Tab-separated table of C-alpha atoms in Angstrom:
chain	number	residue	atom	x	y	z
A	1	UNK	CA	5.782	-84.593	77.483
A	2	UNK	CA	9.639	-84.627	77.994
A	3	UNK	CA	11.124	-82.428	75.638
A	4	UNK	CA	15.039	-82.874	76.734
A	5	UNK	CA	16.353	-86.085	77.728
A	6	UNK	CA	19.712	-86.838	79.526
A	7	UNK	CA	20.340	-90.496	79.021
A	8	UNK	CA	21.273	-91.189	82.549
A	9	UNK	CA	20.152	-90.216	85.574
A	10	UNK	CA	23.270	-91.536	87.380
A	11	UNK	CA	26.277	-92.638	86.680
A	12	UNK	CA	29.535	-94.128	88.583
A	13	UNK	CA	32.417	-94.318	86.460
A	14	UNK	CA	36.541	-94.975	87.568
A	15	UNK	CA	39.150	-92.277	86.931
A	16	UNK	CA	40.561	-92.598	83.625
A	17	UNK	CA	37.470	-93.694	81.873
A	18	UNK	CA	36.306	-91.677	78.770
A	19	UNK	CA	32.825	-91.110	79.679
A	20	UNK	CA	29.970	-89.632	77.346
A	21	UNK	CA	27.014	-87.720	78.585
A	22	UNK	CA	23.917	-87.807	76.257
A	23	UNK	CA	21.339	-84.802	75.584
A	24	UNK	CA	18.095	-85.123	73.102
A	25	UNK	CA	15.954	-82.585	72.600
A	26	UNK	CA	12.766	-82.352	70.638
A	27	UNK	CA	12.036	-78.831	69.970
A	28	UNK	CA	14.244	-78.050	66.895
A	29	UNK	CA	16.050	-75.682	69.269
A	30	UNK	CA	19.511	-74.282	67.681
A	31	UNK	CA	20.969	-74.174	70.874
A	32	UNK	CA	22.411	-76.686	73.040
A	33	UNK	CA	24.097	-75.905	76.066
A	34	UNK	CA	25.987	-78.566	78.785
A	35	UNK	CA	26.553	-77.245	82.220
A	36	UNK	CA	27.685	-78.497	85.750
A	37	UNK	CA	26.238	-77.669	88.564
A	38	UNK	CA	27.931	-78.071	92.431
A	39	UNK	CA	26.678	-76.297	96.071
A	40	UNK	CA	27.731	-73.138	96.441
A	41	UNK	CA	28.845	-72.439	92.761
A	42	UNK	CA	25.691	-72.459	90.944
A	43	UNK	CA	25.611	-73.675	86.937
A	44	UNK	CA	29.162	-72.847	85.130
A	45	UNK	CA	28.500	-73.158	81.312
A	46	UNK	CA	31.185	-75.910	79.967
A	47	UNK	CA	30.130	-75.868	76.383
A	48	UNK	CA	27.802	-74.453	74.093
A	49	UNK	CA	26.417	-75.470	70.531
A	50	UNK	CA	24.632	-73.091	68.278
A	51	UNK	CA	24.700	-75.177	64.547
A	52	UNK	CA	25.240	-78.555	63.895
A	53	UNK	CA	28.849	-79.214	64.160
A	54	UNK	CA	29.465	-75.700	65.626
A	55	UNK	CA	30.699	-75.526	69.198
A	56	UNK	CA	32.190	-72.593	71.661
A	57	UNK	CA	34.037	-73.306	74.895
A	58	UNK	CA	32.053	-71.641	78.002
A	59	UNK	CA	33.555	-70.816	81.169
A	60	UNK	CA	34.906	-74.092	82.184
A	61	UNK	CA	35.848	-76.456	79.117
A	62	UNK	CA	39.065	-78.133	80.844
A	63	UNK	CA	38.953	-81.740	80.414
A	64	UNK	CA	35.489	-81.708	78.461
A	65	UNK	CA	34.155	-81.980	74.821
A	66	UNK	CA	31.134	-82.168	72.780
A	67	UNK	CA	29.800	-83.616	70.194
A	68	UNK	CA	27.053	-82.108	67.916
A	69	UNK	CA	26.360	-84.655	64.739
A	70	UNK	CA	22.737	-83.835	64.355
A	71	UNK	CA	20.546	-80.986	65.663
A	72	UNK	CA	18.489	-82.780	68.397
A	73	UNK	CA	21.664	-84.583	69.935
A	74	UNK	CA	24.542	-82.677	71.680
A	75	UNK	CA	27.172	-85.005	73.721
A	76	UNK	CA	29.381	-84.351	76.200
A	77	UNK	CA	32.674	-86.286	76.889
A	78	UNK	CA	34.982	-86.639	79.640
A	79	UNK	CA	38.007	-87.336	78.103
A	80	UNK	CA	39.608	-89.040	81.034
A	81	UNK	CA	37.740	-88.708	83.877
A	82	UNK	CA	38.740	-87.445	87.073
A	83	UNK	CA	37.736	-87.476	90.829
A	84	UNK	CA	37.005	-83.436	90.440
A	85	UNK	CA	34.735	-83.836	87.845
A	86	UNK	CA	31.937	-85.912	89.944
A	87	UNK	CA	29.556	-83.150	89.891
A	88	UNK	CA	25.584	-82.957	88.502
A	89	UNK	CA	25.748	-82.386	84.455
A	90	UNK	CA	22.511	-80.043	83.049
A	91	UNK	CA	21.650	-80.161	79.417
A	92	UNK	CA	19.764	-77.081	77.786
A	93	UNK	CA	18.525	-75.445	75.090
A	94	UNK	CA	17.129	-72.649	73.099
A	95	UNK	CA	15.691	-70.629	70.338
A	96	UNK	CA	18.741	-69.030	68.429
A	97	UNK	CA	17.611	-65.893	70.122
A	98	UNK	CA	17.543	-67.049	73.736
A	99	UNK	CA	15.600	-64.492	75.231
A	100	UNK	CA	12.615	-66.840	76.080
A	101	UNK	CA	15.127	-68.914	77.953
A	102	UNK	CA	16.412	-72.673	78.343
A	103	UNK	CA	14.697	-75.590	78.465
A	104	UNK	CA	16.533	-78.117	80.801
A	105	UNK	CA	17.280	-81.916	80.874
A	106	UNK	CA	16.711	-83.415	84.385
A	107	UNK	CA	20.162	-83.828	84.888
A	108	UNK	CA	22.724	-86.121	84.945
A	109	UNK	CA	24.478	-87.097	88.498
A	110	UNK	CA	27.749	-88.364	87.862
A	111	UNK	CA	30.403	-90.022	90.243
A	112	UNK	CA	34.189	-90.596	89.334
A	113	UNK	CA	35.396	-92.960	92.000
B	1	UNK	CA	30.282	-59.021	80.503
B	2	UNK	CA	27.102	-59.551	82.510
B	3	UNK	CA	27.071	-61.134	86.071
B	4	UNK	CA	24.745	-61.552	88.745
B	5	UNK	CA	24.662	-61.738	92.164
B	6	UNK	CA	22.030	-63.497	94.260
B	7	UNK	CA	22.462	-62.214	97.756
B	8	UNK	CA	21.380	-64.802	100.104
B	9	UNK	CA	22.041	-68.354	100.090
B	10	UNK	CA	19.556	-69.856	101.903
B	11	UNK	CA	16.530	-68.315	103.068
B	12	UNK	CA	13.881	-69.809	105.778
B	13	UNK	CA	10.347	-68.130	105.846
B	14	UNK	CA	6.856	-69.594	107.717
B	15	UNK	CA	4.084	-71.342	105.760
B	16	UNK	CA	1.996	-68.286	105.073
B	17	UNK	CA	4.052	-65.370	104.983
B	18	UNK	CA	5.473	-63.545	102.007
B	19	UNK	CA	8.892	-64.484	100.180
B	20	UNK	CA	11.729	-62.456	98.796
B	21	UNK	CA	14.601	-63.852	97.009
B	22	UNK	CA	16.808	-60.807	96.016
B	23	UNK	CA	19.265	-60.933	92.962
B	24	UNK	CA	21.396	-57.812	91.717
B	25	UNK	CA	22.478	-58.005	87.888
B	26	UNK	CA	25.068	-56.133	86.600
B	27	UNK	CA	25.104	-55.863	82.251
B	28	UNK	CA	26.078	-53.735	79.885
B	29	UNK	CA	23.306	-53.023	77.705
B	30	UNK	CA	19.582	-54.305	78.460
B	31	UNK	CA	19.507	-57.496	79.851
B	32	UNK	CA	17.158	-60.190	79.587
B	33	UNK	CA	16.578	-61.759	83.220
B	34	UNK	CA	15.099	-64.593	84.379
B	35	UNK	CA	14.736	-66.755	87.363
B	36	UNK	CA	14.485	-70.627	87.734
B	37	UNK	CA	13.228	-73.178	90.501
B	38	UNK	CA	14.798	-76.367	91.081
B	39	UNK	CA	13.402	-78.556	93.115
B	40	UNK	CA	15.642	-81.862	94.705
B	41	UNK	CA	16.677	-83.886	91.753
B	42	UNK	CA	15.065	-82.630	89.391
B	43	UNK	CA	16.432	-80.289	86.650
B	44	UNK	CA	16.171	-75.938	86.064
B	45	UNK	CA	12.037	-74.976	85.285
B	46	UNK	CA	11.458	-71.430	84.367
B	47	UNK	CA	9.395	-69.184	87.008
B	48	UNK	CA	9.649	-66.191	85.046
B	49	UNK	CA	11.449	-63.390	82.479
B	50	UNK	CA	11.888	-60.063	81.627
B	51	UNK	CA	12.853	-58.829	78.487
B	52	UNK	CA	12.474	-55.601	78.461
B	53	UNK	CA	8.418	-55.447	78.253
B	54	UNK	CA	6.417	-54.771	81.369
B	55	UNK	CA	8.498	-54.278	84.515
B	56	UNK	CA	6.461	-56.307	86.443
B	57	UNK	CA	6.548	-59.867	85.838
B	58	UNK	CA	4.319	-62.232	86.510
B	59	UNK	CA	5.455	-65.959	86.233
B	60	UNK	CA	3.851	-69.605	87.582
B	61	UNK	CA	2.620	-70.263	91.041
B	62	UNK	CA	1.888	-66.840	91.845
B	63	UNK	CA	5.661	-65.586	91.811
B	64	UNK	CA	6.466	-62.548	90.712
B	65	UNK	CA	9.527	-60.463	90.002
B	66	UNK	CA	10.199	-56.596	89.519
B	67	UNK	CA	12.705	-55.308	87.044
B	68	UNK	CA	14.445	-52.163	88.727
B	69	UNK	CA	16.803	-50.299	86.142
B	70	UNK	CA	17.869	-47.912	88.972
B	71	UNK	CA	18.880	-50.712	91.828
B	72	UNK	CA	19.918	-53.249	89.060
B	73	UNK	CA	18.127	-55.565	90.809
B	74	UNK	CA	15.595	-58.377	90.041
B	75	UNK	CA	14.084	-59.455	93.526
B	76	UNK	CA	11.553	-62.643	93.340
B	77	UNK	CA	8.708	-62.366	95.560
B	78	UNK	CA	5.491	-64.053	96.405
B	79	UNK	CA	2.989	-63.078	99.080
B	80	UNK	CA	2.452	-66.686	100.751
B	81	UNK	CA	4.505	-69.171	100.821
B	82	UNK	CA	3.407	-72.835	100.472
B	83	UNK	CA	5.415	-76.087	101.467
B	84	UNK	CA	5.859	-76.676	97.980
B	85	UNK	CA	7.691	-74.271	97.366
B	86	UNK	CA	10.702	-75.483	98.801
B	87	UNK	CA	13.375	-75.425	96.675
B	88	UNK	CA	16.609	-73.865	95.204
B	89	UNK	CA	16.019	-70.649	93.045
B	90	UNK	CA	18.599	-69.439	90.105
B	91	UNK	CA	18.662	-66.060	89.105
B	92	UNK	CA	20.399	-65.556	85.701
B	93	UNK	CA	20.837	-62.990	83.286
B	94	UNK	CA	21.003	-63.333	79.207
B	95	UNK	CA	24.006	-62.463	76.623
B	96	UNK	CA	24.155	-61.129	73.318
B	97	UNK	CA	25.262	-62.387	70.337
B	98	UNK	CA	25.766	-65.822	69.243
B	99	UNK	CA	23.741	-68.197	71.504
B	100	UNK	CA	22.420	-65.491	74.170
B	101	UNK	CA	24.476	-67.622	76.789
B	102	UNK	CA	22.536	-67.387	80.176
B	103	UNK	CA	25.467	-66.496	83.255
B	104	UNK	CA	23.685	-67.917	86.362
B	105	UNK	CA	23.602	-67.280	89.545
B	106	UNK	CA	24.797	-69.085	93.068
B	107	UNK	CA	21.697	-69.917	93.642
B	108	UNK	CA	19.192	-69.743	96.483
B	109	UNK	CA	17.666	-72.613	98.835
B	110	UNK	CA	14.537	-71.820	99.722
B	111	UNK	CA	13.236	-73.480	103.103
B	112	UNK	CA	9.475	-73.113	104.072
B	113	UNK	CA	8.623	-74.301	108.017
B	114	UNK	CA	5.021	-74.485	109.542
């Protein structure tokens, strides 16, 4: 019973390409979330969605953006993507009040060769 | 702003005997805290939270986690380890306001030898 799905599992992809990083969920959550994750730095929170259409930079939102059309899908997009941005990508989300915590995708390995 | 620290990165301990992950917090009002396993590939899976209920938490495959106002602190523990257990453990702490953004932490690799 998967309740949020990252479209890929892995992903190689040049420098320069505009890549886009998928996220479903199936909970009716409010909250979507897109993090990267890399040893020794734990998750930094790149974006965050708490409403359709309604997004808030997190920690780290240089060269990213998102997407949020409908409530179940929340995108993320490389805009140009760069050798520093091969990292894993996480997808989460919540209850509006997010005290019973995230939900995550399985992630999304990507490579920018 | 709330933060947290996990203090050990990796952390080796015999099939059998008890483990501790420790994690510090450090928050301005009171937090919500929680710690996630992830295991290789795979993504974050909730062990456990605390918010603000019993200070003893109980979560899935007998881990367990004790909120201490005084220390700050939010140390994991389980009395045996099992090979399955293996993994890398978050520590993170919950926000207010819009979104109750979790701030992780560094993370901690678990390794569990026979």
């Amino acid at each position: 019973d998967v309740k949020v799905t990252q479209s890929s599992r892995y992903l190689v992809k040049r420098t320069g390409e505009k890549v886009f990083l998928e996220c479903v969920q199936d909970m009716d959550h409010e909250n979507m979330f897109w993090y990267r994750q890399d040893p020794g730095l734990g998750l930094r929170l790149i974006y965050f969605s708490y409403d359709v259409k309604m997004k808030e930079k997190g920690d780290i939102p240089e060269g990213y953006s998102v997407s949020r059309e409908k409530k179940e899908r929340f995108s993320l997009i490389l805009e140009s993507a760069s050798t520093n941005q091969t990292s894993m990508y996480l997808c989460a989300s919540s209850l509006i009040q997010g005290a019973r915590g995230y939900t995550f995708g399985s992630g999304t390995r990507l490579t920018v060769v | 702003a709330q933060s947290v620290t996990q203090l050990d990165s990796h952390v080796s301990v015999s099939e059998g005997t008890p483990v501790l992950l420790r994690c510090n917090y450090s928050s301005s009002y009171s937090p919500s805290l929680f710690w996630y396993v992830q295991h290789p590939n795979k993504g974050l899976q909730l062990l456990l939270k605390y918010t603000s209920a019993a200070t003893l938490v109980k979560g899935i495959n007998g881990f367990e986690a004790e909120f201490k106002k005084s220390e700050t602190s939010f140390h994991l523990t389980k009395p045996s380890a099992h090979m399955s257990d293996a993994a890398e453990y978050f520590c993170a702490v919950s926000g207010v306001g819009t979104a109750s953004k979790l701030t992780f932490g560094t993370g901690t690799r678990l390794q569990v030898t026979l």
